[in-house]
PDB file of C-alpha atoms in Angstrom:
ATOM      1  CA  PRO A   1     105.106 172.725 137.144  1.00  0.00           C
ATOM      2  CA  THR A   2     107.177 170.449 139.840  1.00  0.00           C
ATOM      3  CA  LYS A   3     110.016 171.936 141.692  1.00  0.00           C
ATOM      4  CA  SER A   4     113.381 170.603 140.192  1.00  0.00           C
ATOM      5  CA  SER A   5     115.499 168.312 143.067  1.00  0.00           C
ATOM      6  CA  SER A   6     118.341 169.965 144.667  1.00  0.00           C
ATOM      7  CA  SER A   7     120.468 167.733 143.069  1.00  0.00           C
ATOM      8  CA  SER A   8     119.863 169.025 139.951  1.00  0.00           C
ATOM      9  CA  ILE A   9     122.772 170.487 138.169  1.00  0.00           C
ATOM     10  CA  LYS A  10     123.557 173.226 135.834  1.00  0.00           C
ATOM     11  CA  LYS A  11     126.324 173.895 133.355  1.00  0.00           C
ATOM     12  CA  PHE A  12     129.065 176.970 133.444  1.00  0.00           C
ATOM     13  CA  SER A  13     131.117 177.807 130.189  1.00  0.00           C
ATOM     14  CA  ASN A  14     132.974 180.795 128.823  1.00  0.00           C
ATOM     15  CA  ASN A  15     135.972 180.988 126.531  1.00  0.00           C
ATOM     16  CA  ASP A  16     138.423 179.987 129.862  1.00  0.00           C
ATOM     17  CA  LEU A  17     136.508 177.195 131.450  1.00  0.00           C
ATOM     18  CA  SER A  18     133.422 175.016 131.828  1.00  0.00           C
ATOM     19  CA  PHE A  19     132.179 173.117 135.154  1.00  0.00           C
ATOM     20  CA  SER A  20     128.754 171.699 136.317  1.00  0.00           C
ATOM     21  CA  TYR A  21     127.393 173.160 139.756  1.00  0.00           C
ATOM     22  CA  PRO A  22     123.980 172.629 141.499  1.00  0.00           C
ATOM     23  CA  GLU A  23     121.021 174.037 140.022  1.00  0.00           C
ATOM     24  CA  ALA A  24     120.087 176.363 143.197  1.00  0.00           C
ATOM     25  CA  TRP A  25     123.317 178.336 142.859  1.00  0.00           C
ATOM     26  CA  ILE A  26     123.570 181.543 141.089  1.00  0.00           C
ATOM     27  CA  VAL A  27     126.624 181.692 139.765  1.00  0.00           C
ATOM     28  CA  ASN A  28     128.309 185.400 139.147  1.00  0.00           C
ATOM     29  CA  LYS A  29     131.237 186.871 136.983  1.00  0.00           C
ATOM     30  CA  TYR A  30     132.848 189.556 138.220  1.00  0.00           C
ATOM     31  CA  GLU A  31     135.945 191.731 136.090  1.00  0.00           C
ATOM     32  CA  ILE A  32     138.286 192.816 138.384  1.00  0.00           C
ATOM     33  CA  THR A  33     140.829 193.791 135.320  1.00  0.00           C
ATOM     34  CA  LYS A  34     138.824 194.183 132.468  1.00  0.00           C
ATOM     35  CA  ASP A  35     139.914 191.420 130.062  1.00  0.00           C
ATOM     36  CA  ILE A  36     142.638 190.340 132.194  1.00  0.00           C
ATOM     37  CA  VAL A  37     141.452 189.129 135.492  1.00  0.00           C
ATOM     38  CA  TYR A  38     137.798 188.064 136.421  1.00  0.00           C
ATOM     39  CA  GLN A  39     136.161 186.069 139.465  1.00  0.00           C
ATOM     40  CA  ILE A  40     133.561 183.669 139.447  1.00  0.00           C
ATOM     41  CA  SER A  41     131.312 183.509 142.711  1.00  0.00           C
ATOM     42  CA  PHE A  42     128.358 181.282 143.957  1.00  0.00           C
ATOM     43  CA  LYS A  43     125.223 182.026 146.049  1.00  0.00           C
ATOM     44  CA  GLU A  44     122.762 179.822 147.363  1.00  0.00           C
ATOM     45  CA  ASP A  45     119.428 181.287 148.702  1.00  0.00           C
ATOM     46  CA  ASN A  46     120.676 184.750 149.085  1.00  0.00           C
ATOM     47  CA  GLU A  47     123.416 183.373 151.093  1.00  0.00           C
ATOM     48  CA  ASP A  48     127.227 183.634 150.366  1.00  0.00           C
ATOM     49  CA  ILE A  49     128.548 180.191 149.848  1.00  0.00           C
ATOM     50  CA  ALA A  50     132.325 180.196 150.100  1.00  0.00           C
ATOM     51  CA  TYR A  51     133.539 179.058 146.698  1.00  0.00           C
ATOM     52  CA  SER A  52     134.807 181.102 144.018  1.00  0.00           C
ATOM     53  CA  ILE A  53     137.080 180.797 141.204  1.00  0.00           C
ATOM     54  CA  LEU A  54     139.792 183.509 140.127  1.00  0.00           C
ATOM     55  CA  VAL A  55     140.995 183.434 136.639  1.00  0.00           C
ATOM     56  CA  GLN A  56     143.938 185.778 135.522  1.00  0.00           C
ATOM     57  CA  ARG A  57     144.556 185.832 131.831  1.00  0.00           C
ATOM     58  CA  PHE A  58     148.238 186.229 132.216  1.00  0.00           C
ATOM     59  CA  GLU A  59     150.931 183.595 133.523  1.00  0.00           C
ATOM     60  CA  ASN A  60     151.661 184.077 136.904  1.00  0.00           C
ATOM     61  CA  SER A  61     153.527 181.342 139.146  1.00  0.00           C
ATOM     62  CA  PRO A  62     150.825 179.260 141.306  1.00  0.00           C
ATOM     63  CA  SER A  63     153.075 180.450 144.315  1.00  0.00           C
ATOM     64  CA  GLN A  64     152.777 184.241 143.546  1.00  0.00           C
ATOM     65  CA  LEU A  65     148.957 183.778 143.037  1.00  0.00           C
ATOM     66  CA  LEU A  66     148.636 181.538 146.271  1.00  0.00           C
ATOM     67  CA  GLU A  67     150.657 184.191 148.127  1.00  0.00           C
ATOM     68  CA  ILE A  68     148.482 187.071 146.838  1.00  0.00           C
ATOM     69  CA  SER A  69     144.972 184.978 147.456  1.00  0.00           C
ATOM     70  CA  VAL A  70     146.247 183.932 151.321  1.00  0.00           C
ATOM     71  CA  SER A  71     147.166 187.365 152.182  1.00  0.00           C
ATOM     72  CA  SER A  72     143.453 188.858 151.051  1.00  0.00           C
ATOM     73  CA  LEU A  73     142.162 185.950 152.855  1.00  0.00           C
ATOM     74  CA  LYS A  74     144.321 186.807 156.146  1.00  0.00           C
ATOM     75  CA  GLU A  75     143.117 190.070 156.046  1.00  0.00           C
ATOM     76  CA  SER A  76     139.428 189.134 156.252  1.00  0.00           C
ATOM     77  CA  LEU A  77     139.666 186.088 158.290  1.00  0.00           C
ATOM     78  CA  ASN A  78     142.126 187.229 160.937  1.00  0.00           C
ATOM     79  CA  GLU A  79     141.581 184.377 163.461  1.00  0.00           C
ATOM     80  CA  ALA A  80     142.421 181.937 160.750  1.00  0.00           C
ATOM     81  CA  VAL A  81     144.876 179.052 160.967  1.00  0.00           C
ATOM     82  CA  PHE A  82     146.796 178.592 157.701  1.00  0.00           C
ATOM     83  CA  LEU A  83     148.552 175.327 157.432  1.00  0.00           C
ATOM     84  CA  GLU A  84     151.630 174.646 154.897  1.00  0.00           C
ATOM     85  CA  ILE A  85     151.759 174.825 151.159  1.00  0.00           C
ATOM     86  CA  LYS A  86     151.831 171.564 149.468  1.00  0.00           C
ATOM     87  CA  SER A  87     151.561 170.343 145.970  1.00  0.00           C
ATOM     88  CA  SER A  88     148.282 169.215 144.619  1.00  0.00           C
ATOM     89  CA  LYS A  89     145.941 168.426 142.130  1.00  0.00           C
ATOM     90  CA  TYR A  90     142.590 170.269 141.414  1.00  0.00           C
ATOM     91  CA  ASN A  91     140.789 167.778 139.413  1.00  0.00           C
ATOM     92  CA  ASN A  92     143.453 166.960 137.038  1.00  0.00           C
ATOM     93  CA  TYR A  93     145.560 170.250 136.880  1.00  0.00           C
ATOM     94  CA  SER A  94     148.868 170.193 139.211  1.00  0.00           C
ATOM     95  CA  GLY A  95     149.661 173.196 141.304  1.00  0.00           C
ATOM     96  CA  LEU A  96     149.745 173.803 145.166  1.00  0.00           C
ATOM     97  CA  VAL A  97     147.147 174.318 147.771  1.00  0.00           C
ATOM     98  CA  GLN A  98     147.060 176.037 151.492  1.00  0.00           C
ATOM     99  CA  ASN A  99     144.254 174.495 153.619  1.00  0.00           C
ATOM    100  CA  PHE A 100     143.000 176.593 156.810  1.00  0.00           C
ATOM    101  CA  THR A 101     140.700 176.478 159.455  1.00  0.00           C
ATOM    102  CA  TYR A 102     138.571 179.316 160.899  1.00  0.00           C
ATOM    103  CA  SER A 103     135.588 179.650 163.366  1.00  0.00           C
ATOM    104  CA  GLU A 104     133.047 182.291 163.077  1.00  0.00           C
ATOM    105  CA  LEU A 105     129.318 182.485 164.821  1.00  0.00           C
ATOM    106  CA  GLY A 106     130.053 179.694 166.779  1.00  0.00           C
ATOM    107  CA  TYR A 107     131.059 177.674 163.663  1.00  0.00           C
ATOM    108  CA  ASN A 108     133.902 175.538 162.163  1.00  0.00           C
ATOM    109  CA  PHE A 109     135.063 175.875 158.838  1.00  0.00           C
ATOM    110  CA  LYS A 110     137.674 174.107 156.849  1.00  0.00           C
ATOM    111  CA  GLY A 111     138.978 175.642 153.844  1.00  0.00           C
ATOM    112  CA  SER A 112     141.307 175.690 150.793  1.00  0.00           C
ATOM    113  CA  VAL A 113     142.995 177.749 148.130  1.00  0.00           C
ATOM    114  CA  HIS A 114     144.168 176.093 144.998  1.00  0.00           C
ATOM    115  CA  THR A 115     146.234 177.831 142.586  1.00  0.00           C
ATOM    116  CA  PHE A 116     147.485 176.375 139.201  1.00  0.00           C
ATOM    117  CA  ASN A 117     148.608 177.366 135.757  1.00  0.00           C
ATOM    118  CA  ALA A 118     146.998 175.916 132.498  1.00  0.00           C
ATOM    119  CA  GLU A 119     146.666 177.316 129.090  1.00  0.00           C
ATOM    120  CA  GLY A 120     148.567 180.323 129.723  1.00  0.00           C
ATOM    121  CA  LYS A 121     146.292 181.495 132.311  1.00  0.00           C
ATOM    122  CA  THR A 122     146.767 181.302 136.287  1.00  0.00           C
ATOM    123  CA  PHE A 123     143.388 180.051 138.508  1.00  0.00           C
ATOM    124  CA  SER A 124     142.990 180.544 142.003  1.00  0.00           C
ATOM    125  CA  ILE A 125     140.114 178.385 143.665  1.00  0.00           C
ATOM    126  CA  LEU A 126     138.889 178.880 147.027  1.00  0.00           C
ATOM    127  CA  LYS A 127     136.505 177.216 148.858  1.00  0.00           C
ATOM    128  CA  ALA A 128     135.657 176.522 152.550  1.00  0.00           C
ATOM    129  CA  TRP A 129     132.923 174.674 154.244  1.00  0.00           C
ATOM    130  CA  ASP A 130     131.229 174.212 157.748  1.00  0.00           C
ATOM    131  CA  THR A 131     132.952 171.030 159.582  1.00  0.00           C
ATOM    132  CA  ASP A 132     129.459 169.977 160.158  1.00  0.00           C
ATOM    133  CA  ASN A 133     127.757 170.312 156.823  1.00  0.00           C
ATOM    134  CA  ARG A 134     129.644 167.598 154.282  1.00  0.00           C
ATOM    135  CA  THR A 135     126.571 168.358 151.976  1.00  0.00           C
ATOM    136  CA  GLU A 136     128.476 171.736 150.936  1.00  0.00           C
ATOM    137  CA  LEU A 137     131.787 169.830 150.221  1.00  0.00           C
ATOM    138  CA  ASN A 138     129.841 167.096 148.142  1.00  0.00           C
ATOM    139  CA  LYS A 139     128.447 170.512 146.142  1.00  0.00           C
ATOM    140  CA  PHE A 140     131.985 171.429 145.801  1.00  0.00           C
ATOM    141  CA  LEU A 141     133.042 168.278 144.452  1.00  0.00           C
ATOM    142  CA  LYS A 142     130.667 168.569 141.935  1.00  0.00           C
ATOM    143  CA  ILE A 143     132.546 171.272 140.346  1.00  0.00           C
ATOM    144  CA  GLU A 144     135.798 170.103 140.945  1.00  0.00           C
ATOM    145  CA  ASP A 145     135.115 166.644 139.024  1.00  0.00           C
ATOM    146  CA  SER A 146     133.719 168.678 136.033  1.00  0.00           C
ATOM    147  CA  PHE A 147     136.107 171.349 136.113  1.00  0.00           C
ATOM    148  CA  LEU A 148     137.886 171.716 132.532  1.00  0.00           C
ATOM    149  CA  ILE A 149     140.058 174.732 131.262  1.00  0.00           C
ATOM    150  CA  LEU A 150     139.199 175.243 127.498  1.00  0.00           C
ATOM    151  CA  GLU A 151     142.222 176.206 124.931  1.00  0.00           C
TER     152      GLU A 151
END
């Protein structure tokens, strides 16, 4: 058998959403509050990739979820610089985004937290990438371009 190329994609789908992601990534779903809140995170080659999706099965405002998400990030990334909150679109879903930058172990990172409501649920998308590695950002775009909320 031949090893598949790193550009191959897989599809994730559950009752709430679906998206495509690079085949080399491992996707894990964690229940935070049973049947109400869960998180989907990604790993590649046993390394954490800074990409996660938080789903709340109750409707919260995007601004409330953004405040919660950013507050949590500020605790773990105490040197991060957060920019102003702006209106945004994640794929076709309108909401809010807050961009940030931080440095860790000599590497510079950019990131964003997107929040939006769809189908009676609130979503928070966190992504962060090494500013020297455009490949990571392109992998994130595969998820974003294929992201779909299911009814």
